Amino acid sequence: MKKLTIILFALFTLFACQKEEKKEFFGAEITADNILSDTELKSTIAANDVANVKIQGDVYESCAVKGCWMKVTLEDGSDLMVKFKDYGFFVPKGLESGKVIMEGELKKELIPVDELKHYAEDAGQSAEEIAKITEPELKLTMVADGVILVDGKTTVTE
């Protein structure tokens, strides 16, 4: 009995010391498996105008007003603009860092000047910076069905 108590105590201590990743889920319930690799993502983008994919990246900016969009750097260093399906969910306001897993519709899209200015305003850019936006931009975009946020950091508190 004494050996069993020692073994149970050792196991409890071992598991109690494990660092638990803090994950938050937004939108549709998605899992962290079957994520496309960088190579798979590139071939999917090259072969399709629109594709439903699960990918991961690092958030570097988001809407400080509502949390209704975020900008993500993918593994290959490219940028991705992420909006949320049917405006049905948001991420925390002012999300400025954190690894995310996203599932949804990916495509290349020409973003009009007025929309680019709107995003710049939501991100808190100055009027001078916003005035410099004069041309539409071709960007990789996603309309996400669901997002998993791992250890994100926000600049806005409620």
mmCIF file of C-alpha atoms in Angstrom, residues 1 19 23-24 28 34 36-37 41 43-44 53 59 69 77 90-91 100 103 107 110 112 114 129 136 148 156:
data_model
loop_
_atom_site.group_PDB
_atom_site.id
_atom_site.type_symbol
_atom_site.label_atom_id
_atom_site.label_comp_id
_atom_site.label_asym_id
_atom_site.label_seq_id
_atom_site.Cartn_x
_atom_site.Cartn_y
_atom_site.Cartn_z
ATOM 1 C CA MET A 1 0.000 0.000 0.000
ATOM 2 C CA LYS A 19 2.606 23.213 -18.627
ATOM 3 C CA LYS A 23 -6.447 27.451 -25.958
ATOM 4 C CA GLU A 24 -9.504 29.500 -26.782
ATOM 5 C CA ALA A 28 -17.308 26.490 -35.293
ATOM 6 C CA ASN A 34 -4.837 17.682 -40.223
ATOM 7 C CA LEU A 36 -1.839 21.760 -44.074
ATOM 8 C CA SER A 37 1.929 22.049 -44.214
ATOM 9 C CA LEU A 41 -0.722 25.092 -48.742
ATOM 10 C CA SER A 43 0.248 23.678 -53.972
ATOM 11 C CA THR A 44 -3.390 24.149 -52.907
ATOM 12 C CA VAL A 53 -8.349 24.459 -45.711
ATOM 13 C CA VAL A 59 -1.399 36.785 -35.402
ATOM 14 C CA TRP A 69 -10.717 40.487 -38.444
ATOM 15 C CA GLY A 77 6.279 34.421 -44.151
ATOM 16 C CA PHE A 90 -15.013 37.571 -33.293
ATOM 17 C CA VAL A 91 -11.595 37.132 -31.698
ATOM 18 C CA VAL A 100 -3.811 30.430 -34.331
ATOM 19 C CA GLU A 103 -10.329 26.476 -40.854
ATOM 20 C CA LYS A 107 -8.631 32.627 -51.760
ATOM 21 C CA LEU A 110 -8.243 42.185 -54.673
ATOM 22 C CA PRO A 112 -10.430 47.780 -52.596
ATOM 23 C CA ASP A 114 -11.961 51.861 -49.071
ATOM 24 C CA GLU A 129 -0.959 56.484 -42.522
ATOM 25 C CA PRO A 136 -6.085 48.207 -54.081
ATOM 26 C CA ILE A 148 -8.307 28.128 -32.161
ATOM 27 C CA VAL A 156 -7.385 46.073 -25.449
#
